[in-house]
Amino acid sequence: MILLSGLLQLIFLFTFSYQSHSQNLSSEDIKGQMVKDWERAKAYTIDYLNTMPAGKYSFKAVDSLRSFAMQMLHLSAGNVFLMSNATGSEPLPWLMSNPEHRASAQKKDSVMYYVTTSYDYCINAVKTFDVNKWGEKTKMFNVFEETRFALMNKTFEHQGHHRGQTTIYIRLQGIKPPEERLF
């Protein structure tokens, strides 16, 4: 009985402590977390770019797939295209030049440039986009109607998907890919 009483007291204290310290998240809190996540994703992707040897950027895991460079250039174009649609901000000028399909853009230094500028674009877009507009509905490809907030999240999902696809490219070179960065 004493054990049960002690256990109930602990549960009460934990519950009271949890309730007294819980807070509601504001839109600015969510924006701050989103910026933090984009900054972490940028650093993580740079780890991937630095892990793959420069001479292997043209490597394809399978002939029918994009090369490592093309995956990363697709990621960068997706960052800019999707985020510009989400926020209504002007896309970076290089987006329309389609760097993914330009041989001159597929060298390590060029890929690094496009990828880092795309992350900087997304980070700035999130920082400067009015949270009062996050709930506005907009259409992607004139088909998919989503909130601007949902499209910002889909942009983040897209970059994670394509960075993740390049893990096998690195492993097939006999190299250990970067450790996951959750924080």
Coordinates of C-alpha atoms in Angstrom, one line a residue:
M1 CA 0.0 0.0 0.0
I2 CA 2.9 2.4 0.8
L3 CA 4.4 1.6 -2.6
L4 CA 1.1 2.4 -4.3
S5 CA 0.7 5.6 -2.4
G6 CA 4.3 6.7 -3.3
L7 CA 3.6 5.8 -6.9
L8 CA 0.4 7.9 -6.9
Q9 CA 2.3 10.8 -5.4
L10 CA 5.0 10.6 -8.1
I11 CA 2.3 10.5 -10.8
F12 CA 0.6 13.6 -9.3
L13 CA 3.9 15.5 -9.0
F14 CA 4.9 14.6 -12.6
T15 CA 1.4 15.6 -13.9
F16 CA 1.4 18.9 -11.9
S17 CA 4.9 19.7 -13.0
Y18 CA 4.2 19.0 -16.6
Q19 CA 1.0 21.0 -16.6
S20 CA 2.6 24.0 -14.9
H21 CA 5.5 24.2 -17.5
S22 CA 3.6 23.5 -20.7
Q23 CA 3.2 26.4 -23.1
N24 CA 1.3 27.0 -26.3
L25 CA 3.3 27.3 -29.4
S26 CA 3.0 30.5 -31.3
S27 CA 3.3 31.0 -35.0
E28 CA 6.7 32.6 -34.4
D29 CA 7.8 29.6 -32.4
I30 CA 6.9 27.4 -35.3
K31 CA 8.7 29.7 -37.7
G32 CA 11.8 29.7 -35.5
Q33 CA 11.8 25.9 -35.5
M34 CA 11.4 25.8 -39.2
V35 CA 14.3 28.1 -39.7
K36 CA 16.4 26.0 -37.3
D37 CA 15.4 22.8 -39.3
W38 CA 16.3 24.4 -42.6
E39 CA 19.7 25.5 -41.2
R40 CA 20.4 22.0 -40.0
A41 CA 19.3 20.5 -43.3
K42 CA 21.7 22.8 -45.1
A43 CA 24.6 21.7 -42.9
Y44 CA 23.6 18.1 -43.3
T45 CA 23.5 18.4 -47.1
I46 CA 26.8 20.1 -47.2
D47 CA 28.2 17.1 -45.3
Y48 CA 26.9 14.9 -48.1
L49 CA 28.4 17.1 -50.7
N50 CA 31.8 17.1 -49.0
T51 CA 31.7 13.3 -48.4
M52 CA 31.3 12.4 -52.1
P53 CA 34.7 12.8 -53.9
A54 CA 34.7 15.5 -56.5
G55 CA 35.6 13.0 -59.2
K56 CA 32.5 10.9 -58.4
Y57 CA 29.8 13.6 -58.8
S58 CA 28.9 12.1 -62.2
F59 CA 28.4 8.6 -60.7
K60 CA 25.0 7.0 -61.2
A61 CA 23.8 4.2 -58.9
V62 CA 22.0 2.7 -61.9
D63 CA 22.1 4.0 -65.5
S64 CA 18.5 5.1 -65.6
L65 CA 18.9 7.3 -62.5
R66 CA 20.2 10.8 -62.0
S67 CA 23.9 11.1 -61.2
F68 CA 24.9 12.3 -57.7
A69 CA 25.3 15.8 -59.0
M70 CA 22.0 15.7 -60.8
Q71 CA 20.2 14.6 -57.6
M72 CA 21.7 17.5 -55.7
L73 CA 20.9 20.0 -58.5
H74 CA 17.3 18.6 -58.6
L75 CA 17.2 19.1 -54.8
S76 CA 18.3 22.7 -55.2
A77 CA 15.9 23.5 -58.0
G78 CA 13.1 21.9 -56.0
N79 CA 14.0 24.0 -53.0
V80 CA 13.7 27.2 -54.9
F81 CA 10.7 26.3 -57.1
L82 CA 8.6 24.8 -54.3
M83 CA 9.4 27.5 -51.8
S84 CA 8.7 30.3 -54.3
N85 CA 5.3 28.7 -54.9
A86 CA 4.7 28.3 -51.2
T87 CA 5.6 31.9 -50.2
G88 CA 5.0 33.8 -53.5
S89 CA 8.6 35.1 -53.4
E90 CA 10.6 35.7 -56.6
P91 CA 12.6 32.6 -57.5
L92 CA 16.4 32.8 -57.9
P93 CA 17.4 33.8 -61.4
W94 CA 19.3 30.5 -62.1
L95 CA 16.2 28.4 -61.6
M96 CA 15.1 28.7 -65.2
S97 CA 18.5 27.8 -66.6
N98 CA 17.8 24.2 -65.4
P99 CA 21.3 23.5 -63.9
E100 CA 20.4 19.8 -63.4
H101 CA 20.7 19.2 -67.2
R102 CA 23.8 21.5 -67.8
A103 CA 27.1 19.6 -67.8
S104 CA 28.9 22.8 -66.7
A105 CA 26.8 22.9 -63.5
Q106 CA 27.6 19.3 -62.5
K107 CA 31.1 19.9 -61.1
K108 CA 31.5 19.8 -57.3
D109 CA 32.0 23.6 -56.9
S110 CA 29.0 24.4 -59.0
V111 CA 26.8 21.9 -57.2
M112 CA 27.9 23.3 -53.9
Y113 CA 27.0 26.8 -55.1
Y114 CA 23.5 25.9 -56.3
V115 CA 22.7 23.8 -53.3
T116 CA 23.9 26.3 -50.7
T117 CA 22.2 29.2 -52.4
S118 CA 18.9 27.2 -52.6
Y119 CA 19.1 26.6 -48.8
D120 CA 19.9 30.2 -48.1
Y121 CA 16.9 31.1 -50.3
C122 CA 14.6 28.8 -48.3
I123 CA 15.9 30.0 -44.9
N124 CA 15.4 33.6 -45.9
A125 CA 11.9 32.9 -47.4
V126 CA 10.8 31.3 -44.1
K127 CA 12.3 34.1 -42.0
T128 CA 10.6 36.8 -44.0
F129 CA 7.3 35.2 -44.9
D130 CA 4.3 36.6 -42.9
V131 CA 3.0 33.9 -40.6
N132 CA -0.5 35.4 -41.1
K133 CA -0.4 34.1 -44.7
W134 CA 0.6 30.6 -43.8
G135 CA -3.1 29.5 -43.8
E136 CA -3.8 30.8 -47.2
K137 CA -4.7 28.2 -49.8
T138 CA -2.8 28.1 -53.1
K139 CA -2.5 25.7 -56.0
M140 CA 0.6 23.8 -57.0
F141 CA 0.7 22.9 -60.7
N142 CA -2.8 24.2 -60.9
V143 CA -4.0 21.0 -59.4
F144 CA -3.0 20.5 -55.7
E145 CA -4.7 23.0 -53.4
E146 CA -2.8 23.3 -50.1
T147 CA -2.0 25.9 -47.5
R148 CA 1.2 27.9 -47.9
F149 CA 2.4 26.3 -44.6
A150 CA 1.8 22.8 -46.1
L151 CA 3.7 23.7 -49.2
M152 CA 6.6 24.9 -47.1
N153 CA 6.6 21.5 -45.3
K154 CA 6.4 19.7 -48.6
T155 CA 9.5 21.6 -49.8
F156 CA 11.4 20.4 -46.7
E157 CA 10.2 16.9 -47.3
H158 CA 11.4 17.0 -51.0
Q159 CA 15.0 18.0 -50.0
G160 CA 15.2 15.3 -47.4
H161 CA 13.9 12.7 -49.9
H162 CA 16.6 13.6 -52.5
R163 CA 19.4 13.9 -50.0
G164 CA 18.4 10.5 -48.7
Q165 CA 18.5 9.0 -52.2
T166 CA 22.2 10.0 -52.5
T167 CA 23.1 7.8 -49.5
I168 CA 23.4 4.8 -51.7
Y169 CA 25.6 6.7 -54.2
I170 CA 28.1 7.3 -51.4
R171 CA 27.9 3.8 -50.0
L172 CA 28.5 2.4 -53.5
Q173 CA 31.8 4.3 -53.5
G174 CA 32.8 2.3 -50.3
I175 CA 32.4 5.5 -48.2
K176 CA 30.4 5.8 -45.0
P177 CA 27.7 8.5 -45.4
P178 CA 27.4 11.3 -42.9
E179 CA 25.7 10.5 -39.6
E180 CA 22.1 11.7 -39.2
R181 CA 21.6 15.2 -37.9
L182 CA 18.4 15.3 -35.9
F183 CA 19.4 18.3 -33.8

